Each structure stands twice: as C-alpha cells, then as structure tokens.
Amino acid sequence: MAPLTNRRWVLARDVKGKTTEGDFRRADTRVDDAQLKDGEVMLKQLLISFDPAQRTWLTDSSYVTKIKVGEVMRAISLSRVVASKHPDWQAGDLVRCLGGWQDYLIISPDEVKKADAIADPKERLTRQSERLAKVVLPPGVPMELGISLFGVTGLTAYVGLVKVGRVKEGQTVLVSAAAGATGSVVGQLAKAYGAKTVVGIAGGPEKCKFLVETLGFDAAIDYKSQETKRKGLRRCIMERCPEGVDLFFDNVGGETLEAGISCLREFGTVVLCGAIGEYQKPSKEIAGIRNYFELVKKSARVEGFLVPRFASSFGEAVDELGRLSKSGQIHQAHDIQAGFESLPKTFIRLFEGRNTGKLLCKL
Amino acid sequence: MAPLTNRRWVLARDVKGKTTEGDFRRADTRVDDAQLKDGEVMLKQLLISFDPAQRTWLTDSSYVTKIKVGEVMRAISLSRVVASKHPDWQAGDLVRCLGGWQDYLIISPDEVKKADAIADPKERLTRQSERLAKVVLPPGVPMELGISLFGVTGLTAYVGLVKVGRVKEGQTVLVSAAAGATGSVVGQLAKAYGAKTVVGIAGGPEKCKFLVETLGFDAAIDYKSQETKRKGLRRCIMERCPEGVDLFFDNVGGETLEAGISCLREFGTVVLCGAIGEYQKPSKEIAGIRNYFELVKKSARVEGFLVPRFASSFGEAVDELGRLSKSGQIHQAHDIQAGFESLPKTFIRLFEGRNTGKLLCKL
C-alpha cells in the first residue's frame, strides 16, 4: 500500500456550552502500512458513532480523560483491519474500537490490554475503551448493527433496563429520549419482557408517531408540544400512566428527571443513563433535582450506571438482543449521515435532537 | 376512675418555615373511663417521641395526611393501658402508638385495623400508624428503649442500613445527623457488621467527641467547625475516607447530601432516610441536588425508604438489635425532657439539633 492521506478532525478549542462546527478543525496526516511495527494493526474506519456521552468527554467532569485541544475527536467506530502484524488480527476483520474522527489508525492491541494497570481511574477507563472488539455478525445482518444494537447502544439499553432497572412483567415503564438510539431499544426491550405499559418522551410529532406505530410503544409524549407546555410534563406522564411509573429509564436529566421522579410509584426505580439535556449547559445553569425527597416517600431509588462496568453481562446481553432482533421484537432504527466532512455537523445534529434511532456517519 | 383532665396541645396555625412555640396551643378536655365503649381501650401516655418526620406531617407534601389546625399534634408515644373493654388488651399493658401530645386517649384497636382498606395512600398510612403495638421488654431494660432502639428509631436504622443499604464487611460508611437518634444507631450497627471505617457528621465538638469516644465511630466531622467552613464538607469527608464512601446514610439532605454523593466510590450507595436540614425551609429555598450525574459516573444509587413499608423485616430487626444491645455493641443514648408544658419547646429543640441521641419527653 502506498502512503495514504489520513483525514482527521481535531479539537480546535475548549468547548463551552453548545458545540459548534468551529470547535473542530482539520489536521490531516499521512499513514503508511510500511510504518507498521510488530504487534500493531492498521484500521480503516467505516462508521463513526455519535453518542451523547461524547459531549462530557470534552469536559473535566467526565468519567474519562478530557479530550485535549489538538487531539483527534474521540468516538466509537466500526473499522476494518487493513494490515496486521499481530497474530490475533487478520486483514478483513471487522472491529469495534474508539477510533475517533479519522480515516485510519494504527494501534497495538497488546499495549491497550495493559490499561488495566493504570492507576488514574479516568485514564484507565479511557484507555480500556480503546480495546478492539471483533465484530462477527450473522449472515444478512447489516454492518451498522455491529455498532448500534450489538454495540454500546444495545448493551446500554440491556444493562440499564435488565441489570440496573431489574424490569419486571406487568410494570409501567417510562423512557426519555425515547426515539434516540438507546431509548428506542429500551422501550422495545421493556415490551418484550412483559411491561404492561411503555411510554416514551420524545421531541416532535414524527418521533412520537414512530414510537407508537413502528416500535410498539403504548403511548408517547411530545415534550415540545403545546399540550406539554400547557399541562406540564408531570401531568402528561400521569395521564398516560395513571397508576404511576414503576421504572423510568432517563437519558435526559434536569426537569425531565424531576418530572419522572414525581410520577414514581412505591418502590419505583429511576435508571439514570445520561443527561443529554444538561451536557451543554454551563454548570451554573444546571438546576438541581429538588424533589429528591420523593424517593423517601415512595421508598424509591435512582441508580446510575456506566456500561463498561457491566462487562460480565455483555455475553448475556448480546444473546438476548440477538434473539429478540431475530424474532422481530426489536428493531434498531438508524440515522446514517455520510461523508468525512459531515462529522462535526452530525455531532451537532445529535444535540439538536434531530436524529431518530442510532446516529452514525459513514466515511 | 373519676373524670380526668386530658391536657392536649393542638396545632394553632399552619406552620411556615421554622416551628415556634406559638404554632401550638393548649386545648384541654376531660376524659372518663366510664365513657369507654366495648372494643375500646384507654391509654395514659408516658413518653412522647420527637422525630424529624413530624415536621413534614405539618405540610401537604408529606407521606401522611397533614395535621390540621385544631387537631392534637401527632407524635409516636409509649403508653400504658389504664382501662380496656377489648379482650386482647389488659390494664397495665405497655404499648407503642401514635398517641400525640396529650395525656390520655381512647382508641378502638379493631377500627384501626380496618385502615388497610382506605383508598387514599396518605390517609391509609396515617391510620395504619395508629395501630397499637404491645411492648414487652426483657427484665432490666429501661422503658424508653421500647420507643427508641426497639421502636421506630432502631427499626429505621436497621432497615435502612441492612435492607436498603445492604451494608457489607470492610465498607466505608458515612452517617449524617450521626449524633441523632437514628444516626447514632446506624454508625454502631455498621461497626457491628464489620464496616472498616465509620465516619459521622454532627454539629459541635461535644457531639463529635461522643461519637468517637462513646459510640466507637472511627472519626467525626463537626459541620459547624471552622475547619469545615474553610475546607468545605466534601474535603473533610475525603480526608477521613480517602478511598471514598461505600455507603452514605443521610438524614440531612441538601448540601450534605450533595457532598456525600460527590464522595461516593464506584457502586456506592446513598440511603436516603430523611432531610432534617430541609424540612423547615420554604420550598422555593430548597436547593436541588446538582451533582446527580455523579451517580452515572460512579454507577451508584440513591435509595429512599419509609420504614412502615418494611414491616416484614421488623422481627429480624428487633432480634438483631436485642442481640447487639445485650452484647454491648449498641448503646442507645437518650435526651429525655420532662413535663407536658415542654412539648412544643422540645420539638423546637430537635430542629435546633440540641439533642444527642433519642429525644423524648416524659409526661
């Protein structure tokens, strides 16, 4: 292979508040498989994943090391091994990794394995996330499912709903950001596991229609609607869940979280997955959760989770997601943008809530 | 028995903010055991319990029905049956009930049993709490333990720490309002169950000394001290729990809760028992919990509880509390005020944090 251009988007400046395209700049380099040392593999990136948590990676307060100015924007990706000097990896292998916004990368799988020994917990988790995972999809399954339903998205939905939330038959389940990658799987999983009522919160009539008509949610709440503005989110939830909510899977935080807490039943649960509504706010604008005493009154819990900490459940999760996908009980929607140039724009698209299903960019 | 004066303190007005003596007024009546109907018992009150939750009972936002102006101030009490027309209750029996701030009361145990059928959940819980419970103490055990360690206080500590918190050997346990009735038992229970480090938060050097020297806490934090003001509560906790907190039993809420959340370890737990620091604040002054996203980063949970919902564990709790009390591993401190006139003053004493251990008033 001749030396190739490696297009890269790096962080141009520290990001405050809403992300803009100007927060990133191009810093292309060249890459050559002749550079490959023993133990290394070279990957060509195929699909880049967009995840709300990436916004926290741009801050000091994340669970991983902050992305520094000048570094390639970090992102989960689906890649193909194009050259390998490591016995466990062959050219042609499909892999999931933390490849970032670039065309190619060269990594040493054995070096990454040493991440477990890193003392600093943020840095350890960051480096552990760089591990390559071989993606083997059954025949006929489109490649993008390797980075959505069978990737972090599906694992997050499964671990959150089943392991953290301990969903039970007959429950009333509420999901926020329900038309998003994770939320849409959570709602369908809840139905598959026998939830009596599954209600999704999403922005706009199209998303709400999609939840009910395509994904089989029992009801949807359009948080941008006049109805919600007039009645308030709490009342909209209670009208659709008159006996209250057993399990609230929250991806939004802030006022949505407060409304969900206020609708909990006795011994109810909030699974705290993310807070996409809050990530772009300056910290002084972040309103606290004032009604936490409801948790005492309801003997209820709020439990957060980071999916990498539940690796021991991944095998079970993939088996279950595979079974339910095959039987048609779970459908993963995708919003696939195209082109390397679109990466910053697509990132902004995520926080504007314009995607339905898993947001990806095909390089 | 001749007709007797029944001294009573009733609610004089709706209480906003801090409770004052003027919020209560005397409204004595007369009581006569000749009035007793079949199925009724007459109780003479001996000890009145003061519990932070009572402040919430004066509001609409409690888990029980609000105490109305003109009604006897509701309170848990230890009483003696002085006359009975019910076959299950004999004169001389010691009982625990929701007797309120009065000398005598006449109740019908069978009527109270019907409370389970009440539809409104607040009213149901209120009426269920009026049930009589026979108190049988081993010889030599002082009567007040029937309303402290072997009453709601001890049950709350046990259920919260063991059933909700699932305390484990080797853990680092943090307790707020640690010199109070419940907190002081929680810390000792945690030590008895093998916690590596137990740290209490309390107000003033005497309470802190009491925690460490009398109750065997490993360390104490005086939240009123100059050190805490200078360093902030979070840093004071981290200095005493350098590896972070596994289990935080919180009785205070607000900033104390926030500080505790920020010190949690991975998979840490906050047991939310009460929020004594917040009960007297007007709702617009209640600051929310802003750092709830820590729960995601730490895969941690906040779980609230109301002890009446855990009645199935009371037998086990009383057995364990009895065993540990007998072996000297748990010591319940009391602050016993005296005299019917002192009831409102004693209530205020609780919210000023002037008691160490269980606050009672002997009539």
XYZ file of C-alpha atoms in Angstrom:
726
model
C 0.000 0.000 0.000
C 1.305 3.479 -0.789
C 1.230 6.184 1.901
C -2.327 7.426 2.304
C -3.877 10.651 3.445
C -5.358 10.256 6.896
C -8.062 12.872 7.278
C -8.543 13.890 10.896
C -10.808 16.242 12.830
C -9.121 17.507 15.976
C -10.464 19.612 18.795
C -9.786 23.258 17.905
C -10.594 24.821 21.273
C -12.137 24.130 24.630
C -15.868 23.830 24.208
C -18.165 25.881 26.400
C -21.915 25.498 26.158
C -23.288 24.420 22.806
C -20.891 22.715 20.440
C -20.346 24.455 17.108
C -18.562 23.398 13.939
C -15.767 25.817 14.778
C -14.878 23.733 17.818
C -13.161 21.298 15.449
C -10.520 21.766 12.795
C -8.931 19.524 10.193
C -5.414 18.288 10.842
C -4.739 15.651 8.198
C -1.631 13.486 8.296
C -0.297 10.621 6.268
C -0.337 6.989 7.190
C 1.555 4.085 5.685
C 1.264 0.387 6.423
C 5.004 0.176 5.896
C 5.212 2.006 9.246
C 3.504 -0.934 10.956
C 5.603 -2.463 13.751
C 5.329 -5.960 15.140
C 2.213 -6.322 17.256
C 0.372 -3.489 15.528
C -2.704 -3.431 13.338
C -3.896 -0.765 10.930
C -7.601 0.007 10.787
C -9.681 1.767 8.176
C -12.729 3.366 9.684
C -16.115 2.628 8.187
C -18.765 4.005 10.532
C -18.444 6.622 13.257
C -20.835 6.512 16.205
C -22.366 9.611 17.813
C -23.152 9.290 21.489
C -24.373 11.922 23.961
C -21.595 10.977 26.383
C -19.061 12.404 23.915
C -20.107 15.877 24.989
C -18.965 15.077 28.539
C -15.614 13.862 27.179
C -14.939 17.492 26.233
C -15.080 18.499 29.903
C -13.039 17.938 33.027
C -16.018 16.496 34.829
C -16.407 13.391 32.693
C -15.778 9.818 33.753
C -12.959 9.638 31.196
C -9.925 11.794 30.470
C -10.821 15.071 28.788
C -10.078 15.344 25.070
C -7.386 17.987 24.728
C -7.143 20.720 22.122
C -5.234 19.317 19.135
C -6.267 15.715 19.801
C -8.415 13.750 17.367
C -12.069 13.910 18.412
C -12.732 10.682 20.268
C -15.580 8.486 19.022
C -16.622 4.874 18.964
C -16.237 3.409 15.492
C -16.627 0.340 13.348
C -13.487 -0.395 11.371
C -11.867 -2.931 9.118
C -8.372 -4.322 9.698
C -6.410 -3.406 6.557
C -2.985 -4.583 7.684
C -1.847 -6.583 10.688
C 1.396 -7.574 12.340
C -0.471 -9.152 15.247
C -1.291 -12.875 15.156
C -4.828 -12.425 16.575
C -5.978 -9.933 13.936
C -6.262 -10.507 10.207
C -6.797 -8.106 7.340
C -10.535 -8.076 6.665
C -11.591 -8.428 10.315
C -14.434 -6.143 11.303
C -13.753 -4.479 14.673
C -15.318 -2.018 17.073
C -12.976 0.442 18.750
C -12.522 4.006 19.915
C -11.166 5.112 16.567
C -12.183 8.755 16.601
C -12.804 11.147 13.750
C -10.141 9.973 11.316
C -9.828 7.641 8.338
C -7.137 5.351 9.668
C -5.450 4.420 12.875
C -2.652 2.151 13.911
C -2.912 0.516 17.288
C -1.166 -2.116 19.329
C -3.806 -4.397 20.890
C -1.360 -5.726 23.485
C -0.453 -2.226 24.653
C -4.119 -1.408 25.117
C -4.541 -4.520 27.253
C -2.096 -3.042 29.754
C -4.618 -0.292 30.502
C -5.929 -2.279 33.473
C -2.783 -1.354 35.367
C -3.267 2.420 35.021
C -3.767 3.979 38.442
C -5.855 7.017 37.493
C -9.442 5.751 37.103
C -10.411 8.190 34.324
C -7.329 7.444 32.279
C -7.765 3.715 32.898
C -11.351 3.756 31.624
C -10.330 5.875 28.620
C -7.550 3.531 27.598
C -9.633 0.425 28.319
C -12.234 1.789 25.912
C -9.645 1.701 23.130
C -9.704 -2.085 23.106
C -10.513 -3.738 19.830
C -13.549 -5.986 19.811
C -14.033 -8.352 16.910
C -17.480 -7.933 15.372
C -18.947 -11.111 13.949
C -22.414 -10.638 12.555
C -24.709 -13.416 11.381
C -25.214 -13.548 7.602
C -27.659 -10.958 6.327
C -27.271 -8.657 9.339
C -26.254 -5.191 8.171
C -22.883 -3.949 9.346
C -24.241 -0.925 11.220
C -25.901 -3.205 13.774
C -22.394 -4.075 14.935
C -22.059 -0.563 16.313
C -25.674 0.001 17.377
C -27.841 -2.848 18.646
C -24.843 -5.174 19.117
C -22.588 -2.335 20.239
C -22.651 0.093 23.132
C -26.205 1.226 22.331
C -27.789 -2.182 22.738
C -25.570 -3.086 25.682
C -26.532 0.153 27.410
C -30.224 -0.496 26.882
C -29.984 -4.084 28.111
C -27.737 -3.481 31.111
C -29.724 -0.429 32.189
C -33.156 -1.957 31.868
C -32.427 -5.515 32.981
C -29.393 -5.410 35.276
C -29.810 -1.987 36.881
C -33.563 -1.487 36.489
C -34.483 -5.152 37.025
C -37.551 -4.708 34.802
C -40.471 -6.991 35.665
C -43.557 -8.239 33.889
C -46.594 -6.020 34.298
C -44.663 -2.838 35.023
C -45.275 0.654 33.728
C -42.078 1.849 32.072
C -41.263 5.420 31.057
C -38.363 6.234 28.705
C -36.967 9.667 27.884
C -35.115 10.478 24.666
C -37.186 7.512 23.578
C -36.630 7.959 19.852
C -32.881 8.035 20.359
C -30.528 5.121 19.866
C -30.720 3.722 23.386
C -34.216 4.845 24.355
C -35.805 3.219 21.327
C -34.246 -0.140 22.229
C -35.141 0.241 25.913
C -38.836 0.675 25.158
C -38.956 -2.336 22.856
C -36.994 -4.472 25.322
C -39.429 -3.495 28.071
C -42.365 -4.623 25.921
C -40.545 -7.856 25.061
C -40.053 -8.533 28.779
C -43.739 -8.078 29.517
C -44.085 -4.470 30.644
C -47.775 -3.605 30.795
C -47.366 -0.037 29.579
C -44.394 1.607 27.895
C -44.485 5.366 27.409
C -41.824 7.335 25.566
C -40.920 11.014 25.793
C -39.598 12.492 22.549
C -39.458 15.790 20.684
C -41.884 16.312 17.821
C -44.901 14.533 16.346
C -42.885 12.423 13.860
C -40.786 10.857 16.591
C -43.874 10.220 18.709
C -45.653 8.592 15.796
C -42.578 6.458 15.141
C -42.506 5.273 18.763
C -46.124 4.166 18.779
C -46.637 2.986 15.211
C -43.267 1.492 14.350
C -41.758 0.487 17.680
C -44.904 -0.534 19.555
C -44.743 1.898 22.471
C -48.156 2.204 24.130
C -48.048 5.990 24.162
C -45.718 8.886 23.539
C -45.356 12.380 24.963
C -44.118 15.140 22.685
C -42.225 17.340 25.119
C -42.169 20.171 22.584
C -45.940 20.157 22.079
C -48.413 22.800 23.181
C -50.117 20.148 25.305
C -46.940 19.571 27.317
C -46.278 23.285 27.636
C -49.796 23.844 28.902
C -50.147 20.881 31.253
C -46.550 20.348 32.259
C -44.635 17.145 31.718
C -45.696 15.636 35.026
C -49.391 15.784 34.199
C -48.766 14.431 30.709
C -46.988 11.439 32.229
C -49.687 10.828 34.849
C -52.421 10.913 32.202
C -50.659 8.128 30.329
C -49.539 6.245 33.455
C -52.462 6.793 35.851
C -51.108 4.307 38.392
C -47.673 5.901 38.287
C -44.360 4.734 36.899
C -42.542 1.623 38.105
C -39.402 2.144 36.082
C -38.148 5.338 34.463
C -35.183 4.994 32.114
C -33.845 8.536 31.899
C -31.468 9.800 29.241
C -32.243 13.500 29.666
C -31.778 14.678 33.271
C -32.890 18.037 34.662
C -36.599 18.824 34.602
C -37.377 15.583 32.792
C -35.758 13.646 35.612
C -37.688 15.677 38.190
C -40.977 15.037 36.410
C -40.235 11.318 36.241
C -39.338 11.145 39.941
C -42.593 12.868 40.835
C -44.548 10.166 38.951
C -42.885 7.149 40.567
C -44.926 4.519 42.330
C -43.976 2.981 45.644
C -40.698 1.084 45.287
C -40.230 2.662 41.858
C -36.878 2.951 40.114
C -35.149 5.558 38.010
C -32.334 4.213 35.865
C -30.044 7.153 35.226
C -28.355 6.548 31.912
C -27.483 10.039 30.771
C -28.433 13.683 30.902
C -28.338 14.854 27.299
C -30.457 17.869 28.213
C -27.773 19.109 30.584
C -24.425 18.368 28.931
C -24.257 21.621 27.004
C -25.300 23.848 29.886
C -22.719 25.855 31.803
C -22.515 24.325 35.283
C -24.081 27.367 36.930
C -27.191 26.885 34.800
C -27.674 23.271 35.836
C -30.723 23.178 38.048
C -30.627 20.606 40.781
C -33.163 17.908 41.439
C -35.347 19.479 44.110
C -37.834 16.683 44.660
C -35.396 14.011 45.801
C -37.416 13.614 48.996
C -39.997 11.832 46.839
C -37.546 8.930 46.944
C -38.114 8.662 50.695
C -41.873 8.979 50.415
C -42.022 6.328 47.696
C -39.231 4.089 49.047
C -37.791 4.514 45.567
C -34.318 4.549 44.078
C -32.321 6.401 41.459
C -29.457 4.329 40.131
C -26.860 5.416 37.617
C -24.585 3.225 35.572
C -21.700 3.262 33.142
C -21.966 0.355 30.773
C -18.227 -0.577 30.717
C -18.563 -1.528 34.388
C -21.016 -4.297 33.474
C -18.796 -6.243 31.081
C -19.683 -9.524 32.780
C -23.232 -9.162 31.418
C -22.277 -8.422 27.816
C -22.442 -12.044 26.651
C -25.942 -12.470 28.014
C -26.942 -9.083 26.573
C -25.756 -9.901 23.054
C -27.518 -13.284 23.174
C -30.780 -11.684 24.244
C -30.550 -8.801 21.793
C -29.805 -11.279 19.013
C -32.754 -13.475 19.925
C -35.207 -10.563 20.152
C -33.886 -8.963 16.995
C -34.249 -12.218 15.079
C -37.798 -12.734 16.323
C -38.686 -9.221 15.203
C -39.392 -7.928 18.711
C -36.621 -5.356 18.496
C -35.981 -3.090 15.599
C -32.978 -0.767 15.688
C -33.534 2.370 13.669
C -30.536 4.221 12.227
C -29.885 7.731 11.041
C -26.813 7.342 8.848
C -25.176 10.528 7.627
C -22.444 10.384 5.032
C -19.015 11.836 4.440
C -15.991 12.740 6.468
C -16.782 16.438 6.083
C -20.089 15.915 7.904
C -18.642 14.706 11.199
C -18.865 17.990 13.179
C -22.280 18.774 11.700
C -23.538 15.314 12.620
C -22.313 15.757 16.186
C -24.372 18.948 16.467
C -27.345 17.124 14.928
C -27.317 14.767 17.921
C -27.668 17.549 20.489
C -30.349 19.245 18.452
C -32.290 16.003 18.753
C -32.724 15.724 15.008
C -31.886 12.023 14.785
C -34.314 9.163 15.161
C -32.557 5.984 16.214
C -28.826 5.462 16.203
C -26.895 8.338 14.654
C -23.900 7.245 12.580
C -21.687 8.713 9.910
C -20.381 6.590 7.062
C -16.919 7.573 5.916
C -61.902 6.382 87.951
C -63.293 9.894 88.166
C -63.282 12.117 85.065
C -59.752 13.359 84.447
C -58.294 16.395 82.782
C -56.792 15.469 79.436
C -54.165 18.056 78.632
C -53.704 18.477 74.888
C -51.507 20.539 72.588
C -53.208 21.212 69.283
C -51.923 22.862 66.145
C -52.714 26.592 66.423
C -51.937 27.593 62.849
C -50.360 26.404 59.649
C -46.626 26.289 60.111
C -44.382 28.018 57.605
C -40.620 27.793 57.908
C -39.232 27.317 61.382
C -41.588 25.963 64.008
C -42.191 28.215 67.007
C -43.959 27.642 70.311
C -46.821 29.803 69.078
C -47.639 27.220 66.432
C -49.294 25.157 69.171
C -51.961 25.983 71.712
C -53.484 24.161 74.656
C -56.964 22.730 74.219
C -57.565 20.556 77.266
C -60.600 18.316 77.535
C -61.852 15.807 80.021
C -61.724 12.072 79.712
C -63.543 9.410 81.676
C -63.134 5.653 81.555
C -66.872 5.414 82.101
C -67.114 6.665 78.504
C -65.318 3.532 77.300
C -67.361 1.505 74.798
C -66.996 -2.162 74.014
C -63.856 -2.797 71.976
C -62.109 0.341 73.210
C -59.043 0.846 75.356
C -57.938 3.895 77.298
C -54.253 4.790 77.297
C -52.230 7.016 79.583
C -49.226 8.428 77.827
C -45.820 8.044 79.412
C -43.208 9.089 76.873
C -43.593 11.207 73.753
C -41.188 10.686 70.863
C -39.747 13.516 68.755
C -38.938 12.618 65.193
C -37.786 14.843 62.318
C -40.522 13.426 60.081
C -43.106 15.165 62.278
C -42.154 18.441 60.645
C -43.258 17.040 57.281
C -46.580 15.959 58.827
C -47.369 19.672 59.161
C -47.238 20.070 55.373
C -49.251 18.947 52.384
C -46.221 17.315 50.845
C -45.752 14.615 53.465
C -46.268 10.896 53.004
C -49.096 11.054 55.563
C -52.188 13.210 55.920
C -51.402 16.746 57.040
C -52.160 17.604 60.663
C -54.926 20.188 60.566
C -55.264 23.312 62.688
C -57.148 22.369 65.862
C -56.007 18.738 65.808
C -53.816 17.265 68.528
C -50.156 17.353 67.467
C -49.388 13.889 66.170
C -46.490 12.002 67.758
C -45.344 8.480 68.414
C -45.698 7.610 72.081
C -45.231 4.949 74.710
C -48.354 4.464 76.784
C -49.917 2.284 79.427
C -53.367 0.726 79.096
C -55.371 2.090 82.052
C -58.753 0.645 81.126
C -59.833 -1.848 78.491
C -63.037 -3.187 77.029
C -61.118 -5.178 74.438
C -60.187 -8.810 75.143
C -56.660 -8.502 73.659
C -55.596 -5.576 75.848
C -55.301 -5.520 79.622
C -54.847 -2.663 82.051
C -51.118 -2.417 82.705
C -50.028 -3.341 79.167
C -47.251 -1.175 77.802
C -47.959 -0.107 74.210
C -46.461 1.964 71.431
C -48.861 4.049 69.369
C -49.405 7.349 67.622
C -50.806 8.958 70.753
C -49.907 12.577 70.111
C -49.354 15.425 72.521
C -51.992 14.589 75.123
C -52.245 12.776 78.446
C -54.871 10.226 77.515
C -56.517 8.729 74.508
C -59.246 6.241 73.860
C -58.933 4.086 70.807
C -60.594 1.097 69.233
C -57.886 -1.331 68.069
C -60.275 -3.139 65.733
C -61.281 0.090 63.993
C -57.632 0.926 63.399
C -57.114 -2.485 61.812
C -59.578 -1.517 59.099
C -57.134 1.140 57.896
C -55.751 -1.274 55.291
C -58.910 -0.768 53.271
C -58.539 3.018 52.988
C -58.070 4.012 49.353
C -56.075 7.221 49.788
C -52.469 6.142 50.377
C -51.579 9.036 52.707
C -54.643 8.551 54.860
C -54.101 4.789 54.871
C -50.519 5.142 56.114
C -51.612 7.696 58.720
C -54.338 5.470 60.121
C -52.155 2.357 59.927
C -49.610 4.173 62.082
C -52.202 4.480 64.836
C -52.036 0.748 65.486
C -51.206 -0.325 68.999
C -48.105 -2.457 69.392
C -47.561 -4.288 72.640
C -44.136 -3.522 74.076
C -42.579 -6.377 76.010
C -39.124 -5.581 77.287
C -36.758 -8.063 78.909
C -36.261 -7.544 82.655
C -33.895 -4.709 83.468
C -34.339 -2.955 80.122
C -35.455 0.633 80.700
C -38.860 1.559 79.344
C -37.583 4.274 76.995
C -35.847 1.646 74.851
C -39.324 0.496 73.852
C -39.758 3.724 71.916
C -36.158 4.210 70.771
C -33.889 1.266 69.985
C -36.814 -1.203 69.903
C -39.151 1.340 68.331
C -39.151 3.267 65.078
C -35.639 4.627 65.677
C -33.944 1.248 65.827
C -36.125 -0.196 63.078
C -35.258 2.751 60.839
C -31.549 2.312 61.455
C -31.672 -1.435 60.837
C -33.927 -1.400 57.775
C -32.035 1.497 56.212
C -28.555 0.149 56.767
C -29.165 -3.556 56.256
C -32.194 -3.930 53.979
C -31.883 -0.807 51.833
C -28.150 -0.133 52.134
C -27.107 -3.799 52.203
C -24.063 -2.904 54.314
C -21.071 -5.197 53.828
C -17.954 -6.040 55.777
C -14.988 -3.831 55.012
C -17.015 -0.866 53.768
C -16.517 2.807 54.478
C -19.756 4.156 55.925
C -20.683 7.811 56.340
C -23.616 8.904 58.542
C -25.119 12.385 58.790
C -27.009 13.651 61.837
C -24.848 10.969 63.390
C -25.433 12.000 66.994
C -29.181 11.873 66.496
C -31.448 9.005 67.461
C -31.196 7.051 64.214
C -27.735 8.118 63.072
C -26.105 7.061 66.318
C -27.556 3.551 65.983
C -26.661 3.353 62.280
C -22.984 4.025 62.955
C -22.778 1.433 65.716
C -24.662 -1.140 63.631
C -22.247 -0.545 60.754
C -19.288 -1.211 63.057
C -21.004 -4.319 64.435
C -21.467 -5.614 60.883
C -17.799 -5.171 60.067
C -17.555 -1.773 58.364
C -13.890 -0.834 58.069
C -14.412 2.866 58.683
C -17.448 4.669 60.087
C -17.475 8.458 59.950
C -20.199 10.613 61.460
C -21.215 14.177 60.626
C -22.598 16.122 63.596
C -22.841 19.671 64.883
C -20.440 20.737 67.622
C -17.377 19.313 69.368
C -19.333 17.582 72.165
C -21.376 15.521 69.738
C -18.263 14.645 67.742
C -16.445 13.574 70.882
C -19.453 11.480 71.883
C -19.472 9.717 68.501
C -15.822 8.735 68.657
C -15.285 8.171 72.369
C -18.611 6.728 73.472
C -20.076 5.144 70.354
C -16.894 3.931 68.663
C -17.125 5.848 65.385
C -13.714 5.994 63.688
C -13.945 9.715 63.044
C -16.366 12.598 63.196
C -16.833 15.802 61.218
C -18.158 18.851 63.016
C -20.113 20.574 60.264
C -20.257 23.769 62.306
C -16.498 23.960 62.795
C -14.104 26.464 61.267
C -12.315 23.556 59.604
C -15.462 22.557 57.713
C -16.245 26.149 56.791
C -12.742 26.610 55.454
C -12.293 23.314 53.610
C -15.861 22.502 52.706
C -17.683 19.370 53.771
C -16.565 17.384 50.754
C -12.880 17.781 51.537
C -13.469 16.997 55.207
C -15.147 13.739 54.198
C -12.426 12.792 51.709
C -9.706 13.397 54.304
C -11.379 10.904 56.608
C -12.432 8.496 53.833
C -9.521 8.746 51.376
C -10.783 5.840 49.266
C -14.273 7.315 49.113
C -17.553 6.285 50.681
C -19.266 2.963 50.001
C -22.431 3.705 51.928
C -23.791 7.085 52.999
C -26.748 7.033 55.383
C -28.192 10.518 55.019
C -30.613 12.117 57.442
C -29.950 15.721 56.416
C -30.440 16.280 52.662
C -29.439 19.408 50.744
C -25.759 20.304 50.668
C -24.880 17.430 52.979
C -26.428 15.010 50.512
C -24.557 16.654 47.637
C -21.256 16.416 49.491
C -21.882 12.749 50.265
C -22.764 11.955 46.646
C -19.556 13.610 45.478
C -17.528 11.309 47.769
C -19.089 8.025 46.673
C -16.950 5.206 45.362
C -17.854 3.127 42.344
C -21.069 1.209 43.009
C -21.601 3.308 46.135
C -24.963 3.765 47.819
C -26.777 6.629 49.471
C -29.557 5.556 51.816
C -31.938 8.491 51.968
C -33.615 8.378 55.344
C -34.607 11.971 55.899
C -33.763 15.577 55.172
C -33.905 17.317 58.542
C -31.879 20.204 57.142
C -34.589 20.958 54.598
C -37.918 20.394 56.357
C -38.182 23.902 57.725
C -37.196 25.671 54.510
C -39.832 27.260 52.297
C -39.990 25.189 49.120
C -38.516 27.962 46.995
C -35.394 27.934 49.170
C -34.798 24.216 48.738
C -31.738 23.863 46.563
C -31.758 20.878 44.289
C -29.130 18.184 44.077
C -26.995 19.378 41.184
C -24.421 16.603 41.087
C -26.771 13.707 40.403
C -24.734 12.869 37.312
C -22.104 11.539 39.725
C -24.463 8.586 40.099
C -23.883 7.728 36.441
C -20.133 8.203 36.657
C -19.907 6.034 39.772
C -22.623 3.520 38.813
C -24.080 4.453 42.180
C -27.558 4.621 43.652
C -29.621 6.808 45.938
C -32.423 4.889 47.594
C -35.056 6.285 49.902
C -37.275 4.386 52.286
C -40.168 4.723 54.678
C -39.815 2.252 57.492
C -43.521 1.224 57.711
C -43.147 -0.313 54.242
C -40.608 -2.810 55.595
C -42.776 -4.407 58.279
C -41.774 -7.893 57.142
C -38.246 -7.206 58.421
C -39.237 -5.908 61.859
C -38.959 -9.283 63.600
C -35.440 -9.814 62.326
C -34.558 -6.209 63.185
C -35.732 -6.471 66.790
C -33.864 -9.771 67.232
C -30.647 -8.267 65.909
C -30.976 -5.025 67.851
C -31.652 -7.046 71.005
C -28.632 -9.265 70.458
C -26.276 -6.358 69.754
C -27.650 -4.295 72.601
C -27.192 -7.193 75.029
C -23.631 -7.785 73.871
C -22.857 -4.111 74.402
C -22.181 -3.390 70.728
C -25.032 -0.905 70.531
C -25.757 1.791 73.015
C -28.835 3.962 72.555
C -28.377 7.402 74.029
C -31.439 9.373 75.144
C -32.196 13.008 75.743
C -35.268 12.894 77.978
C -37.001 16.190 78.652
C -39.741 16.397 81.242
C -43.204 17.831 81.592
C -46.249 18.301 79.442
C -45.565 22.033 79.207
C -42.238 21.315 77.496
C -43.638 19.530 74.450
C -43.506 22.444 71.947
C -40.119 23.557 73.284
C -38.760 20.034 72.937
C -39.982 19.848 69.353
C -38.021 23.005 68.546
C -35.006 21.555 70.364
C -34.942 18.729 67.798
C -34.671 21.067 64.805
C -32.047 23.155 66.531
C -30.008 19.972 66.769
C -29.577 20.324 70.511
C -30.310 16.691 71.339
C -27.791 13.876 71.431
C -29.455 10.515 70.923
C -33.172 9.892 71.017
C -35.199 12.918 72.085
C -38.163 12.100 74.313
C -40.426 13.919 76.713
C -41.674 12.258 79.867
C -45.180 13.313 80.839
